[in-house]
mmCIF file with all atom_site columns, C-alpha atoms in Angstrom:
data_model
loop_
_atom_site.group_PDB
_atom_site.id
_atom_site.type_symbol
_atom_site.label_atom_id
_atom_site.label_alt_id
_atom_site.label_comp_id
_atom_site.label_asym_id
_atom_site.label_entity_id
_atom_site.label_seq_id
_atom_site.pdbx_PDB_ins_code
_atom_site.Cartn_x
_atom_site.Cartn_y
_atom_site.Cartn_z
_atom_site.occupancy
_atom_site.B_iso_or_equiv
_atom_site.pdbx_formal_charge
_atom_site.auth_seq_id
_atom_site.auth_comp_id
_atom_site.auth_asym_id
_atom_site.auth_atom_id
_atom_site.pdbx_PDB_model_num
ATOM 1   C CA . UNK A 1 1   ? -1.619  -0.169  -18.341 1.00 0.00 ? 1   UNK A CA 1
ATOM 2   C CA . UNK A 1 2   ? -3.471  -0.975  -21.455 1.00 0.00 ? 2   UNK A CA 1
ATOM 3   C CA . UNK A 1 3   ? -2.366  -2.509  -25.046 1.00 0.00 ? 3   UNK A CA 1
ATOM 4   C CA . UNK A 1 4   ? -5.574  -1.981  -27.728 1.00 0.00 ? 4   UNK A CA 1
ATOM 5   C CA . UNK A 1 5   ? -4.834  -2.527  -31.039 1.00 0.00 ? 5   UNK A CA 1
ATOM 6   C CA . UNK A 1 6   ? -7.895  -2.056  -33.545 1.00 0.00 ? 6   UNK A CA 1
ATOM 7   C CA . UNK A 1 7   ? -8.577  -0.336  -36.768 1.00 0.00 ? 7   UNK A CA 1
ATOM 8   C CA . UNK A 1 8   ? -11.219 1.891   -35.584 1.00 0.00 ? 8   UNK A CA 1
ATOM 9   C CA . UNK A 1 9   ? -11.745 4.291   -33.084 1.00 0.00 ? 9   UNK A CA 1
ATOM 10  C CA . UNK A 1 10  ? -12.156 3.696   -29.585 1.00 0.00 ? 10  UNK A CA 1
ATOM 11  C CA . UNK A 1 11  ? -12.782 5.425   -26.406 1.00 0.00 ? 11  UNK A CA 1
ATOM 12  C CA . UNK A 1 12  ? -11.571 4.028   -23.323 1.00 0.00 ? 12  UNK A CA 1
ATOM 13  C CA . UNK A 1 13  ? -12.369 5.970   -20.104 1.00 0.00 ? 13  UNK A CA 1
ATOM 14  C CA . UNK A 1 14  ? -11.331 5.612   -16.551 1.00 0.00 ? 14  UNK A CA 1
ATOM 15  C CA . UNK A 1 15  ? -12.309 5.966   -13.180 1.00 0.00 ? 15  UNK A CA 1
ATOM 16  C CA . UNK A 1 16  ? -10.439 9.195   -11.031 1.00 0.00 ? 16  UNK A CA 1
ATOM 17  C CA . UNK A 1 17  ? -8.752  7.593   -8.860  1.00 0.00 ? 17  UNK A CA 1
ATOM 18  C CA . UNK A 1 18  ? -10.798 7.271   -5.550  1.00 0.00 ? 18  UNK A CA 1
ATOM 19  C CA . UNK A 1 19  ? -8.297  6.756   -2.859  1.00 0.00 ? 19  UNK A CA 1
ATOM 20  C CA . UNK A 1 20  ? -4.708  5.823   -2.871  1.00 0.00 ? 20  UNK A CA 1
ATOM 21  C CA . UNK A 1 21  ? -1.982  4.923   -0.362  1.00 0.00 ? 21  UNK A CA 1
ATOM 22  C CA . UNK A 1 22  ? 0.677   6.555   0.309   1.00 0.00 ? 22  UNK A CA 1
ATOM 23  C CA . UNK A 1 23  ? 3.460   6.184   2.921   1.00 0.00 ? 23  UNK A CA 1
ATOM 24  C CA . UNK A 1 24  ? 4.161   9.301   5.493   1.00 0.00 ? 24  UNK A CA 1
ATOM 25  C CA . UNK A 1 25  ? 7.719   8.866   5.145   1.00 0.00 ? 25  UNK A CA 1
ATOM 26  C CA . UNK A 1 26  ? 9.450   8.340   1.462   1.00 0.00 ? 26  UNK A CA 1
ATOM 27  C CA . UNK A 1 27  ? 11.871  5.744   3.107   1.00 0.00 ? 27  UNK A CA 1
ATOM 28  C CA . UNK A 1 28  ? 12.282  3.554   6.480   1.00 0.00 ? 28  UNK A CA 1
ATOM 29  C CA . UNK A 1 29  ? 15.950  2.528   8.510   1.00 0.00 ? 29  UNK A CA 1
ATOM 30  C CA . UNK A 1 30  ? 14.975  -1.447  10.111  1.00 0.00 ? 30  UNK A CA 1
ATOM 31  C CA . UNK A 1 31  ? 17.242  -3.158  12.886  1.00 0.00 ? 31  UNK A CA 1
ATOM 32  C CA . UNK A 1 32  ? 16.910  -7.241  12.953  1.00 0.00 ? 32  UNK A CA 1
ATOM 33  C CA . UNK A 1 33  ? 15.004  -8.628  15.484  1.00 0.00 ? 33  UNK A CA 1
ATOM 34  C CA . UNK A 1 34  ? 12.881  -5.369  16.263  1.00 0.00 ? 34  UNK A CA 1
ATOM 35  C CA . UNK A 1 35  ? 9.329   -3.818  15.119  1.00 0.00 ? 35  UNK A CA 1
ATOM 36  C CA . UNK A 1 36  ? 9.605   -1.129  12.469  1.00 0.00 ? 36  UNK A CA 1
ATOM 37  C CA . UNK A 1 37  ? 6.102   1.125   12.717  1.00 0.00 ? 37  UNK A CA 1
ATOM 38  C CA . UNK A 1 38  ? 5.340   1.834   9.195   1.00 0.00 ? 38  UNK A CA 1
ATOM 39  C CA . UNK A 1 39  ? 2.865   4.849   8.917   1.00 0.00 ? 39  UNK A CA 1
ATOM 40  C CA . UNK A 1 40  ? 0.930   4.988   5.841   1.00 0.00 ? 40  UNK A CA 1
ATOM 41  C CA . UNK A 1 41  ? -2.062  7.775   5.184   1.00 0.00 ? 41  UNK A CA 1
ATOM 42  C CA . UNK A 1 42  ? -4.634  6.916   2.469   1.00 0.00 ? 42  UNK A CA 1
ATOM 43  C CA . UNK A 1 43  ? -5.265  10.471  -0.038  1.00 0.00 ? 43  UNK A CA 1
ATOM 44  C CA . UNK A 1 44  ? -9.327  9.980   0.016   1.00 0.00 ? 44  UNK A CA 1
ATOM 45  C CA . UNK A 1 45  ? -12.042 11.592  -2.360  1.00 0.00 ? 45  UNK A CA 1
ATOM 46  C CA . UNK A 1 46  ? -15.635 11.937  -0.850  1.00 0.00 ? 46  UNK A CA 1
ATOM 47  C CA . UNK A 1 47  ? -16.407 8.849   -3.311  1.00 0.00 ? 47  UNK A CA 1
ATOM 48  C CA . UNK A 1 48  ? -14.801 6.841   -0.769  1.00 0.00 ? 48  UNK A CA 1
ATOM 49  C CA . UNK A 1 49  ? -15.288 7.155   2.449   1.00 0.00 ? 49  UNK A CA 1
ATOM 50  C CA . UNK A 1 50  ? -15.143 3.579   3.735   1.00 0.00 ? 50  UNK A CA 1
ATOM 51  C CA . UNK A 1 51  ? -13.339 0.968   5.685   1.00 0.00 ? 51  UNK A CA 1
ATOM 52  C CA . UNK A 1 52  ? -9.743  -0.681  4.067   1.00 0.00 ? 52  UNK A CA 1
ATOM 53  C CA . UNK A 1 53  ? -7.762  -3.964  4.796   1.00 0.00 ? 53  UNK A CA 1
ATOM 54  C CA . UNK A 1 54  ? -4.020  -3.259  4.785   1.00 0.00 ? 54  UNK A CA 1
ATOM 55  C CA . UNK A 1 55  ? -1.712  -5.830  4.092   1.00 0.00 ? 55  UNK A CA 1
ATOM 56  C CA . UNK A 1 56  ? 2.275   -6.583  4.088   1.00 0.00 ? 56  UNK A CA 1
ATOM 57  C CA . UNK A 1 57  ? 2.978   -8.220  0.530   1.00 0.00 ? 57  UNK A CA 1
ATOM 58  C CA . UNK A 1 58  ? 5.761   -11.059 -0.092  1.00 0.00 ? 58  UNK A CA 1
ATOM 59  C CA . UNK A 1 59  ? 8.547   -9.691  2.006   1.00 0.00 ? 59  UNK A CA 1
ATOM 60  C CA . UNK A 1 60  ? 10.457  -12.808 3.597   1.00 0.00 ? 60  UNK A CA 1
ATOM 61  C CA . UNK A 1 61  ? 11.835  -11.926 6.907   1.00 0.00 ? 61  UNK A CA 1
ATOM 62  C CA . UNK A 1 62  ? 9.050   -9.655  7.799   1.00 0.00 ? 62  UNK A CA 1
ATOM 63  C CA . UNK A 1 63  ? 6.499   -10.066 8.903   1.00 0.00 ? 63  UNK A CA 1
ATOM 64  C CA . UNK A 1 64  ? 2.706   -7.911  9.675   1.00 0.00 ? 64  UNK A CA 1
ATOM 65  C CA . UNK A 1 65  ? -1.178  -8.562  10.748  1.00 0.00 ? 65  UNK A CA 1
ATOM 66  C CA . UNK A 1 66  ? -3.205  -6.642  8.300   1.00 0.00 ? 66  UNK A CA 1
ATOM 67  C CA . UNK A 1 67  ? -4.614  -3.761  9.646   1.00 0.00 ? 67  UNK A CA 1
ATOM 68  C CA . UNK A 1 68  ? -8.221  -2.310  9.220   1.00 0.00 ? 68  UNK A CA 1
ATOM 69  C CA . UNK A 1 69  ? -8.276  1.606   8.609   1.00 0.00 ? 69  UNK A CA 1
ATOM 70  C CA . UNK A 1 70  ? -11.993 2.572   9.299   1.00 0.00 ? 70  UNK A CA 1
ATOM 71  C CA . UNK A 1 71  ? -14.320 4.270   7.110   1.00 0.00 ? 71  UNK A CA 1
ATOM 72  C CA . UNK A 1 72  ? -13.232 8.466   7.006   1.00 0.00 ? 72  UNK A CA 1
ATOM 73  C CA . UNK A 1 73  ? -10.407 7.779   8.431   1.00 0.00 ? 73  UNK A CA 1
ATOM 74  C CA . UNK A 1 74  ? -6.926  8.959   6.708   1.00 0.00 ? 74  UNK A CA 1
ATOM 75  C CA . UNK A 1 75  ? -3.801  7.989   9.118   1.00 0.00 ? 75  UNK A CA 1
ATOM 76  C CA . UNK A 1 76  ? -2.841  3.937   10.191  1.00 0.00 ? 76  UNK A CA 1
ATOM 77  C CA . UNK A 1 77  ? 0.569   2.877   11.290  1.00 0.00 ? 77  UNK A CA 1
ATOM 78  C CA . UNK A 1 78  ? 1.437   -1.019  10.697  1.00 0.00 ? 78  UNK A CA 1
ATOM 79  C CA . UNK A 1 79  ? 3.722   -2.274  12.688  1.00 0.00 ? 79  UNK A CA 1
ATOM 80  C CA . UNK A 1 80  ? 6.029   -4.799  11.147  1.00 0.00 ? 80  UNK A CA 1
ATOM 81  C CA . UNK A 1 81  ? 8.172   -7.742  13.025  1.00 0.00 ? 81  UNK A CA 1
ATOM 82  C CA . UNK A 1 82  ? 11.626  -7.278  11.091  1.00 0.00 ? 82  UNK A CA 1
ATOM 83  C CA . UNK A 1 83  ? 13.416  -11.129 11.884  1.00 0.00 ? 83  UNK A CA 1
ATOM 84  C CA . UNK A 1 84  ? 16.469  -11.836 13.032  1.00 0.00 ? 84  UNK A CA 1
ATOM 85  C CA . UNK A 1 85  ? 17.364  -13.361 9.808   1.00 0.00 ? 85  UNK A CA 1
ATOM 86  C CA . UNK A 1 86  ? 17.323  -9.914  8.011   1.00 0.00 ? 86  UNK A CA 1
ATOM 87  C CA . UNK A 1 87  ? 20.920  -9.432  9.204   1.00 0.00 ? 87  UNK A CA 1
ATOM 88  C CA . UNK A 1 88  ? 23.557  -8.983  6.568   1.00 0.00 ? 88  UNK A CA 1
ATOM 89  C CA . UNK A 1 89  ? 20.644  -7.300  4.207   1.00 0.00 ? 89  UNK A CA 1
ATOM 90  C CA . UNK A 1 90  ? 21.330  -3.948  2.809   1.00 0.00 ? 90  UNK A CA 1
ATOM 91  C CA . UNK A 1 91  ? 18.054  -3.157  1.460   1.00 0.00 ? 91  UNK A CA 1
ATOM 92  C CA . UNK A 1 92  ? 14.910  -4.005  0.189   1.00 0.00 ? 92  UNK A CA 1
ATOM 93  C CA . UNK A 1 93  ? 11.172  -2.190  -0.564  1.00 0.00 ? 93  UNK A CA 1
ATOM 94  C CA . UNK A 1 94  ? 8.118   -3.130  1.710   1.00 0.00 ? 94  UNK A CA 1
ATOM 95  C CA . UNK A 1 95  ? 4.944   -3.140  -0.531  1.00 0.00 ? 95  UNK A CA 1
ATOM 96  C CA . UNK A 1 96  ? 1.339   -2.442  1.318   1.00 0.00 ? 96  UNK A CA 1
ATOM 97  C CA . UNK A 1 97  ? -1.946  -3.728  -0.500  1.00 0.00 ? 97  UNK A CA 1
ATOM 98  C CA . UNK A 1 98  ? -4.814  -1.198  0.598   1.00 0.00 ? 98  UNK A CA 1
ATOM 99  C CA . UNK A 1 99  ? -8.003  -3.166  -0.395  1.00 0.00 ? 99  UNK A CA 1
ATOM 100 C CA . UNK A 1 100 ? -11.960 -1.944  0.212   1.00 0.00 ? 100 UNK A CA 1
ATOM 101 C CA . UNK A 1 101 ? -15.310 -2.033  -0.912  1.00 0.00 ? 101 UNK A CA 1
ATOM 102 C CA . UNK A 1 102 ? -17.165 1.092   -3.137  1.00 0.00 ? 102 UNK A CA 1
ATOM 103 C CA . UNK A 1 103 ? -20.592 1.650   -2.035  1.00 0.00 ? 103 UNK A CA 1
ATOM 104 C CA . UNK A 1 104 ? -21.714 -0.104  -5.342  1.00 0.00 ? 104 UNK A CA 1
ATOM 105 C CA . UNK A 1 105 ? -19.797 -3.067  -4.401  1.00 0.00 ? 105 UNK A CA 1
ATOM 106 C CA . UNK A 1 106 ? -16.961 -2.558  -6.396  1.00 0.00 ? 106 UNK A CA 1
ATOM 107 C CA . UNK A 1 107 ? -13.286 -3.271  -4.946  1.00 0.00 ? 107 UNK A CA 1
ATOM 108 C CA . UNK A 1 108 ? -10.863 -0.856  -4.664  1.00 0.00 ? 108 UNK A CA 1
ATOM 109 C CA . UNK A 1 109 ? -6.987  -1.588  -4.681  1.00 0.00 ? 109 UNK A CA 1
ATOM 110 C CA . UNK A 1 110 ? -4.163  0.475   -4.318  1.00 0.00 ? 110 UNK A CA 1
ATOM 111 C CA . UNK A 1 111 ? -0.785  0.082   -3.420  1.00 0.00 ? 111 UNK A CA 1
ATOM 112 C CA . UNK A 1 112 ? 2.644   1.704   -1.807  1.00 0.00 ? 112 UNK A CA 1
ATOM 113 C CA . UNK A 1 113 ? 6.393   0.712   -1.689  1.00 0.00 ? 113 UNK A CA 1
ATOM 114 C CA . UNK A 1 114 ? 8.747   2.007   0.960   1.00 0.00 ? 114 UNK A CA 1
ATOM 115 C CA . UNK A 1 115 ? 12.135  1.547   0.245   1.00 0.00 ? 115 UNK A CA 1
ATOM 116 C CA . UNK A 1 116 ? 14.038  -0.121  3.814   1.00 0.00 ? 116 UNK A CA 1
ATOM 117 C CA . UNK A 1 117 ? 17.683  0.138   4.815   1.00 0.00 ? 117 UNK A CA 1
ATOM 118 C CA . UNK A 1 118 ? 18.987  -2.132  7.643   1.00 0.00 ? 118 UNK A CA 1
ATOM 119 C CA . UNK A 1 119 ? 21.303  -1.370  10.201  1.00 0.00 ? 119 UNK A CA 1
ATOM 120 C CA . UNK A 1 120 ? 23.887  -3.686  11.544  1.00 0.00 ? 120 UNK A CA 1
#
């Protein structure tokens, strides 16, 4: 998002969007004290065809390596360690960081929440 106040014109212009993440399935069901395989797809443009570093954001109790999705490729599942001490939780939303280089150098980031539910 963007705040500009000014008294003239201006003209701001964006970037399309080059790749984003999204997650294969809208929501996920997690037991304590097993693996939950997350499966995430990136939505490319031919601007990007390269290599991203996935990554499990700030969720206490779970845990994930990052995984590397190679360059033209569209499908990765990440495999997260749900802990033990999870139990008693109804609920909470996993966020993935998708981050990568354009061929002019310039980072990419994108992002994706999946809502959880725990089981007993």
């Amino acid at each position: 998002s963007v705040l500009v106040v000014s008294e003239k014109r201006n003209l701001i212009r964006t970037l399309p969007t080059v790749v984003k993440l999204k997650a294969v399935a809208q929501h996920a069901v997690a037991t304590p004290g097993s693996v939950l395989a997350c499966r995430l797809e990136l939505d490319r443009t031919s601007n990007f065809p390269g290599a991203m570093e996935i990554e499990l954001l700030g969720a206490t109790g779970l845990t994930a390596e990052k995984v590397k999705i190679e360059a033209g490729q569209t499908r990765v599942v990440v495999p997260v360690e749900v802990g033990e001490q999870m139990a008693g939780h109804k609920a909470l939303a996993l966020r993935f960081r998708a981050t990568g280089p354009m061929p002019d150098g310039t980072m990419v980031v994108t992002e994706v929440a999946i809502p959880v539910r725990f089981n007993e």
